[in-house]
Structures are given as C-alpha cells and as structure tokens.
C-alpha cells in the first residue's frame, strides 16, 4: 500500500471494519484500588520513579483520534482517547532517559508485557490513556490506565502497529538498552507488528 492508498482506504491489508468495540485479552480483568495502585518507571532512566494514581492525574494531558487495528483482523476507525503522551513526559523531563535507552517494555497487571522501539513509543500515536470517548476506560478496556497505539489519518511518517502493543491495566514502563520480546511477541506474534506490512506472526 502506498501512502496515498492509506488515506483513501484507511483499512490495512487483511482487516475488516467493526462497529462495536470488541475486547481481547489473556486472563481476568483486574480490580483497581487507588490506595494501593502504583505506577513504576525503571531501567534506562537517571532516576527510577513510583507515581501514585493522584500523581498520574496531575500529569500533562493529550487528546488523540486514531484508527485501531487488532491482529485478529478487526479495525475500529476514528476512536477518541485522552491521557498522557510519553513524548511529552520525556520532553518535559518528567521522565529522564539515559542515552542508552532504546526500547520500551510496558508492564501490566498479571504480568502482561509488550515491547516497542523507543522511537515508536515516543510517536504521537502512542498514548497512556485514561479516557475513551470522554469517559474513564471501561474495566475490560484497561481501567484505570492503558497503553494504546493506532493510526493517524494522513501521518504516513508514523510507524503503525497492531493494538496488542498497547497494554491494558498498565502498571509500569521499563526502558531498556536492547530489545526483548513481550507476552505475545514471545508467543509467535511478530516482534514489530507493522499493520501496513501485515506483520501478524513471527516469520
Ligand atoms: N494487559 C493486557 N493488555 C492487552 C492484552 C492482554 O491480553 N492483556 N491484549 C492486547 C490485545 S491482543 C489487543 S487486540 C488489545 C485489545 O484491546 P481492547 O480489549 O480494549 O479492544 O489489548 C491488548 N492489550
Ligand atoms: Mo489483539
């Protein structure tokens, strides 16, 4: 698909439209207790951090509109999300990376993980989301906090990956000096997961 095809037909190869919002995850839906919940940032940072839920709510906020593409072939177009941009946190030195930081691992409840190159995690289409369509996330969609990544119409400069690379029930970010596979990436999914190249499964 050429960049202009992408603007005309927003569906990547092999995808079909869904009107609803299917849920997809491995394991149970966790409960949220703001009194004990914390958010950890570690690895290739000059200062590891632990944020409370209240501290998360004080971070700078961003809204995005994205098309979502699940590796199981459904796509949902024009979704609205609000939350925290990792790029903003890094630009404002709220997270201070070492020069060795090259990859991000999202860590979620029950040990779900997913990896991204740092340059992709710092794109405008990766959000640490608290809200979907103006409402706090539904429990099954990752309440209270999730990674989400999708496509921006007309932004052919961005790398676009499948939705499994956004971890629901996100509890921490590990910055790494080399790549390591996450949960699905260790279970036969493609490490990169580019939606336009249809990188669903490991070669
Ligand atoms: N913690 C966690 N996050 C996860 C998953 C999971 O199993 N556990 N599944 C991923 C997959 S495969 C997809 S397609 C999306 C689905 O998000 P949704 O249920 O909000 O549609 O969540 C991703 N994030
Ligand atoms: Mo998925």
mmCIF file of C-alpha atoms and ligand atoms in Angstrom:
data_model
loop_
_atom_site.group_PDB
_atom_site.id
_atom_site.type_symbol
_atom_site.label_atom_id
_atom_site.label_comp_id
_atom_site.label_asym_id
_atom_site.label_seq_id
_atom_site.Cartn_x
_atom_site.Cartn_y
_atom_site.Cartn_z
ATOM 1 C CA UNK A 1 0.000 0.000 0.000
ATOM 2 C CA UNK A 2 1.328 3.420 -0.892
ATOM 3 C CA UNK A 3 0.860 6.379 1.478
ATOM 4 C CA UNK A 4 -1.951 7.796 -0.697
ATOM 5 C CA UNK A 5 -3.800 4.439 -0.629
ATOM 6 C CA UNK A 6 -3.681 4.678 3.144
ATOM 7 C CA UNK A 7 -5.513 8.000 3.151
ATOM 8 C CA UNK A 8 -8.225 6.776 0.809
ATOM 9 C CA UNK A 9 -8.679 3.336 2.303
ATOM 10 C CA UNK A 10 -7.928 3.521 5.993
ATOM 11 C CA UNK A 11 -8.105 -0.268 6.321
ATOM 12 C CA UNK A 12 -4.724 -2.015 6.340
ATOM 13 C CA UNK A 13 -4.453 -5.239 4.323
ATOM 14 C CA UNK A 14 -6.473 -8.155 5.695
ATOM 15 C CA UNK A 15 -8.515 -6.004 8.117
ATOM 16 C CA UNK A 16 -12.328 -5.546 8.280
ATOM 17 C CA UNK A 17 -14.386 -2.847 9.951
ATOM 18 C CA UNK A 18 -16.129 -3.354 13.254
ATOM 19 C CA UNK A 19 -18.763 -1.021 14.652
ATOM 20 C CA UNK A 20 -18.532 -2.194 18.242
ATOM 21 C CA UNK A 21 -15.523 -2.324 20.469
ATOM 22 C CA UNK A 22 -14.504 -5.956 20.902
ATOM 23 C CA UNK A 23 -12.442 -6.810 23.967
ATOM 24 C CA UNK A 24 -9.443 -9.027 23.722
ATOM 25 C CA UNK A 25 -7.101 -10.103 26.476
ATOM 26 C CA UNK A 26 -5.446 -13.029 28.107
ATOM 27 C CA UNK A 27 -6.595 -13.742 31.679
ATOM 28 C CA UNK A 28 -9.055 -11.985 34.029
ATOM 29 C CA UNK A 29 -9.990 -8.288 34.356
ATOM 30 C CA UNK A 30 -8.222 -6.851 37.433
ATOM 31 C CA UNK A 31 -9.849 -4.564 40.005
ATOM 32 C CA UNK A 32 -8.447 -1.105 40.789
ATOM 33 C CA UNK A 33 -7.701 0.170 44.283
ATOM 34 C CA UNK A 34 -6.276 3.720 44.114
ATOM 35 C CA UNK A 35 -4.913 3.380 47.664
ATOM 36 C CA UNK A 36 -2.540 0.541 46.751
ATOM 37 C CA UNK A 37 -2.115 1.078 42.994
ATOM 38 C CA UNK A 38 1.213 2.461 41.843
ATOM 39 C CA UNK A 39 2.983 3.126 38.578
ATOM 40 C CA UNK A 40 6.675 2.329 38.236
ATOM 41 C CA UNK A 41 9.256 3.704 35.828
ATOM 42 C CA UNK A 42 12.629 1.986 35.773
ATOM 43 C CA UNK A 43 15.532 0.737 33.694
ATOM 44 C CA UNK A 44 17.386 3.207 31.481
ATOM 45 C CA UNK A 45 16.299 6.307 33.421
ATOM 46 C CA UNK A 46 18.524 8.554 35.504
ATOM 47 C CA UNK A 47 16.037 8.309 38.379
ATOM 48 C CA UNK A 48 13.532 5.441 38.848
ATOM 49 C CA UNK A 49 10.059 6.717 39.794
ATOM 50 C CA UNK A 50 6.954 5.456 41.527
ATOM 51 C CA UNK A 51 3.813 7.505 40.881
ATOM 52 C CA UNK A 52 0.534 7.267 42.772
ATOM 53 C CA UNK A 53 -2.807 7.494 40.971
ATOM 54 C CA UNK A 54 -3.142 11.144 42.105
ATOM 55 C CA UNK A 55 0.258 11.946 40.614
ATOM 56 C CA UNK A 56 -0.803 10.353 37.326
ATOM 57 C CA UNK A 57 -3.872 12.620 37.267
ATOM 58 C CA UNK A 58 -1.618 15.699 37.618
ATOM 59 C CA UNK A 59 0.480 14.914 34.513
ATOM 60 C CA UNK A 60 0.030 16.962 31.313
ATOM 61 C CA UNK A 61 -2.860 15.657 29.207
ATOM 62 C CA UNK A 62 -3.261 14.975 25.493
ATOM 63 C CA UNK A 63 -6.187 14.003 23.238
ATOM 64 C CA UNK A 64 -5.833 11.914 20.087
ATOM 65 C CA UNK A 65 -8.070 10.476 17.363
ATOM 66 C CA UNK A 66 -6.868 7.136 15.995
ATOM 67 C CA UNK A 67 -7.872 4.127 13.936
ATOM 68 C CA UNK A 68 -7.289 0.881 15.852
ATOM 69 C CA UNK A 69 -6.190 -2.365 14.249
ATOM 70 C CA UNK A 70 -6.327 -5.693 16.066
ATOM 71 C CA UNK A 71 -4.160 -8.507 14.813
ATOM 72 C CA UNK A 72 -7.250 -10.769 14.809
ATOM 73 C CA UNK A 73 -8.389 -8.618 11.780
ATOM 74 C CA UNK A 74 -10.929 -6.149 13.205
ATOM 75 C CA UNK A 75 -10.333 -2.425 12.842
ATOM 76 C CA UNK A 76 -12.196 0.400 14.529
ATOM 77 C CA UNK A 77 -11.886 3.822 12.924
ATOM 78 C CA UNK A 78 -11.903 7.314 14.432
ATOM 79 C CA UNK A 79 -11.629 6.500 18.134
ATOM 80 C CA UNK A 80 -11.030 9.330 20.626
ATOM 81 C CA UNK A 81 -8.643 8.903 23.528
ATOM 82 C CA UNK A 82 -7.371 11.130 26.280
ATOM 83 C CA UNK A 83 -4.420 10.589 28.543
ATOM 84 C CA UNK A 84 -0.710 11.127 28.783
ATOM 85 C CA UNK A 85 1.787 11.323 25.946
ATOM 86 C CA UNK A 86 5.076 9.578 26.687
ATOM 87 C CA UNK A 87 6.821 12.058 24.394
ATOM 88 C CA UNK A 88 5.511 14.950 26.496
ATOM 89 C CA UNK A 89 6.771 13.295 29.691
ATOM 90 C CA UNK A 90 10.220 12.872 28.157
ATOM 91 C CA UNK A 91 10.264 16.358 26.546
ATOM 92 C CA UNK A 92 9.312 17.951 29.874
ATOM 93 C CA UNK A 93 11.899 15.839 31.739
ATOM 94 C CA UNK A 94 9.189 14.281 33.893
ATOM 95 C CA UNK A 95 10.896 11.046 32.801
ATOM 96 C CA UNK A 96 14.647 11.377 32.280
ATOM 97 C CA UNK A 97 16.046 8.729 29.943
ATOM 98 C CA UNK A 98 19.673 7.671 29.785
ATOM 99 C CA UNK A 99 21.421 7.882 26.417
ATOM 100 C CA UNK A 100 21.327 4.057 26.318
ATOM 101 C CA UNK A 101 17.506 3.834 26.306
ATOM 102 C CA UNK A 102 16.474 2.232 23.001
ATOM 103 C CA UNK A 103 13.312 0.193 23.743
ATOM 104 C CA UNK A 104 10.250 0.330 25.971
ATOM 105 C CA UNK A 105 8.557 -2.544 27.775
ATOM 106 C CA UNK A 106 5.022 -1.856 29.024
ATOM 107 C CA UNK A 107 4.255 -3.905 32.154
ATOM 108 C CA UNK A 108 0.633 -4.608 33.049
ATOM 109 C CA UNK A 109 -1.325 -6.469 35.728
ATOM 110 C CA UNK A 110 -0.849 -10.242 35.817
ATOM 111 C CA UNK A 111 2.480 -9.981 34.013
ATOM 112 C CA UNK A 112 1.285 -8.945 30.540
ATOM 113 C CA UNK A 113 4.097 -7.169 28.724
ATOM 114 C CA UNK A 114 4.648 -5.736 25.272
ATOM 115 C CA UNK A 115 7.753 -4.201 23.714
ATOM 116 C CA UNK A 116 8.233 -1.262 21.342
ATOM 117 C CA UNK A 117 11.257 0.546 19.951
ATOM 118 C CA UNK A 118 11.612 3.799 21.890
ATOM 119 C CA UNK A 119 11.199 5.852 18.698
ATOM 120 C CA UNK A 120 7.746 4.286 18.177
ATOM 121 C CA UNK A 121 6.689 4.738 21.816
ATOM 122 C CA UNK A 122 7.655 8.429 21.502
ATOM 123 C CA UNK A 123 5.415 8.959 18.449
ATOM 124 C CA UNK A 124 2.201 10.993 18.686
ATOM 125 C CA UNK A 125 0.145 7.824 18.142
ATOM 126 C CA UNK A 126 1.203 6.143 21.398
ATOM 127 C CA UNK A 127 -0.818 7.276 24.390
ATOM 128 C CA UNK A 128 -1.004 6.235 28.032
ATOM 129 C CA UNK A 129 -4.766 6.565 28.151
ATOM 130 C CA UNK A 130 -7.200 7.191 30.992
ATOM 131 C CA UNK A 131 -10.301 8.033 28.891
ATOM 132 C CA UNK A 132 -12.054 6.637 25.815
ATOM 133 C CA UNK A 133 -14.737 8.762 24.099
ATOM 134 C CA UNK A 134 -14.812 11.180 27.027
ATOM 135 C CA UNK A 135 -15.349 8.529 29.703
ATOM 136 C CA UNK A 136 -12.917 6.770 32.028
ATOM 137 C CA UNK A 137 -11.824 3.487 30.457
ATOM 138 C CA UNK A 138 -14.224 0.584 30.955
ATOM 139 C CA UNK A 139 -12.762 -2.138 33.226
ATOM 140 C CA UNK A 140 -12.458 -4.587 30.317
ATOM 141 C CA UNK A 141 -10.696 -1.978 28.166
ATOM 142 C CA UNK A 142 -7.955 -1.329 30.710
ATOM 143 C CA UNK A 143 -9.280 0.828 33.562
ATOM 144 C CA UNK A 144 -7.663 2.832 35.032
ATOM 145 C CA UNK A 145 -4.714 3.171 32.620
ATOM 146 C CA UNK A 146 -3.630 1.554 29.367
ATOM 147 C CA UNK A 147 -1.188 1.949 26.533
ATOM 148 C CA UNK A 148 -2.919 2.468 23.184
ATOM 149 C CA UNK A 149 -1.435 2.782 19.715
ATOM 150 C CA UNK A 150 -3.220 3.261 16.408
ATOM 151 C CA UNK A 151 -3.019 5.107 13.120
ATOM 152 C CA UNK A 152 -3.421 8.846 12.488
ATOM 153 C CA UNK A 153 -5.020 9.575 9.111
ATOM 154 C CA UNK A 154 -2.514 11.355 6.887
ATOM 155 C CA UNK A 155 0.504 10.780 9.119
ATOM 156 C CA UNK A 156 2.476 8.486 6.843
ATOM 157 C CA UNK A 157 5.640 9.341 8.785
ATOM 158 C CA UNK A 158 4.487 7.272 11.776
ATOM 159 C CA UNK A 159 5.110 3.578 12.298
ATOM 160 C CA UNK A 160 1.698 1.895 12.744
ATOM 161 C CA UNK A 161 1.443 -1.291 14.783
ATOM 162 C CA UNK A 162 -1.326 -3.636 15.924
ATOM 163 C CA UNK A 163 -3.282 -2.897 19.074
ATOM 164 C CA UNK A 164 -1.698 -5.678 21.135
ATOM 165 C CA UNK A 165 1.240 -3.259 21.533
ATOM 166 C CA UNK A 166 -0.848 -1.208 23.948
ATOM 167 C CA UNK A 167 -1.027 -2.863 27.373
ATOM 168 C CA UNK A 168 -4.322 -2.605 29.255
ATOM 169 C CA UNK A 169 -4.137 -2.240 33.078
ATOM 170 C CA UNK A 170 -0.716 -0.678 32.676
ATOM 171 C CA UNK A 171 1.387 -0.586 35.869
ATOM 172 C CA UNK A 172 4.841 0.367 34.688
ATOM 173 C CA UNK A 173 7.283 1.361 31.998
ATOM 174 C CA UNK A 174 10.696 -0.243 31.708
ATOM 175 C CA UNK A 175 13.195 1.487 29.478
ATOM 176 C CA UNK A 176 15.703 -0.958 28.021
ATOM 177 C CA UNK A 177 19.090 -0.716 26.303
ATOM 178 C CA UNK A 178 18.188 -3.518 23.861
ATOM 179 C CA UNK A 179 15.066 -5.251 22.589
ATOM 180 C CA UNK A 180 13.284 -8.049 24.450
ATOM 181 C CA UNK A 181 10.023 -9.735 23.404
ATOM 182 C CA UNK A 182 6.845 -9.146 25.408
ATOM 183 C CA UNK A 183 3.998 -11.606 26.031
ATOM 184 C CA UNK A 184 2.563 -12.076 22.534
ATOM 185 C CA UNK A 185 5.918 -11.389 20.917
ATOM 186 C CA UNK A 186 7.182 -14.500 22.773
ATOM 187 C CA UNK A 187 4.109 -16.439 21.654
ATOM 188 C CA UNK A 188 4.514 -16.384 17.898
ATOM 189 C CA UNK A 189 3.360 -12.826 17.192
ATOM 190 C CA UNK A 190 5.614 -10.649 15.060
ATOM 191 C CA UNK A 191 8.091 -8.522 17.016
ATOM 192 C CA UNK A 192 7.381 -5.354 15.012
ATOM 193 C CA UNK A 193 3.696 -5.805 14.125
ATOM 194 C CA UNK A 194 3.526 -3.218 11.308
ATOM 195 C CA UNK A 195 -0.129 -3.078 10.179
ATOM 196 C CA UNK A 196 0.660 -1.922 6.612
ATOM 197 C CA UNK A 197 3.155 -4.760 6.116
ATOM 198 C CA UNK A 198 0.697 -7.216 7.709
ATOM 199 C CA UNK A 199 3.295 -8.396 10.216
ATOM 200 C CA UNK A 200 0.946 -10.535 12.297
ATOM 201 C CA UNK A 201 3.034 -13.577 13.130
ATOM 202 C CA UNK A 202 6.729 -14.281 13.571
ATOM 203 C CA UNK A 203 8.347 -15.105 10.226
HETATM 204 N N1 LIG B 1 -2.886 -6.384 29.897
HETATM 205 C C1 LIG B 1 -3.237 -6.775 28.671
HETATM 206 N N2 LIG B 1 -3.278 -5.850 27.688
HETATM 207 C C2 LIG B 1 -3.617 -6.213 26.440
HETATM 208 C C3 LIG B 1 -3.920 -7.552 26.117
HETATM 209 C C4 LIG B 1 -3.864 -8.508 27.162
HETATM 210 O O1 LIG B 1 -4.074 -9.716 26.976
HETATM 211 N N3 LIG B 1 -3.528 -8.070 28.434
HETATM 212 N N4 LIG B 1 -4.281 -7.880 24.825
HETATM 213 C C5 LIG B 1 -3.883 -6.962 23.758
HETATM 214 C C6 LIG B 1 -4.599 -7.224 22.532
HETATM 215 S S1 LIG B 1 -4.180 -8.638 21.695
HETATM 216 C C7 LIG B 1 -5.480 -6.332 21.983
HETATM 217 S S2 LIG B 1 -6.129 -6.536 20.443
HETATM 218 C C8 LIG B 1 -5.941 -5.153 22.758
HETATM 219 C C9 LIG B 1 -7.434 -5.155 22.824
HETATM 220 O O2 LIG B 1 -7.891 -4.010 23.482
HETATM 221 P P1 LIG B 1 -9.453 -3.923 23.767
HETATM 222 O O3 LIG B 1 -9.828 -5.147 24.563
HETATM 223 O O4 LIG B 1 -9.630 -2.655 24.526
HETATM 224 O O5 LIG B 1 -10.139 -3.928 22.439
HETATM 225 O O6 LIG B 1 -5.410 -5.138 24.075
HETATM 226 C C10 LIG B 1 -4.059 -5.503 24.140
HETATM 227 N N5 LIG B 1 -3.617 -5.259 25.479
HETATM 228 MO MO1 LIG B 2 -5.105 -8.451 19.592
#
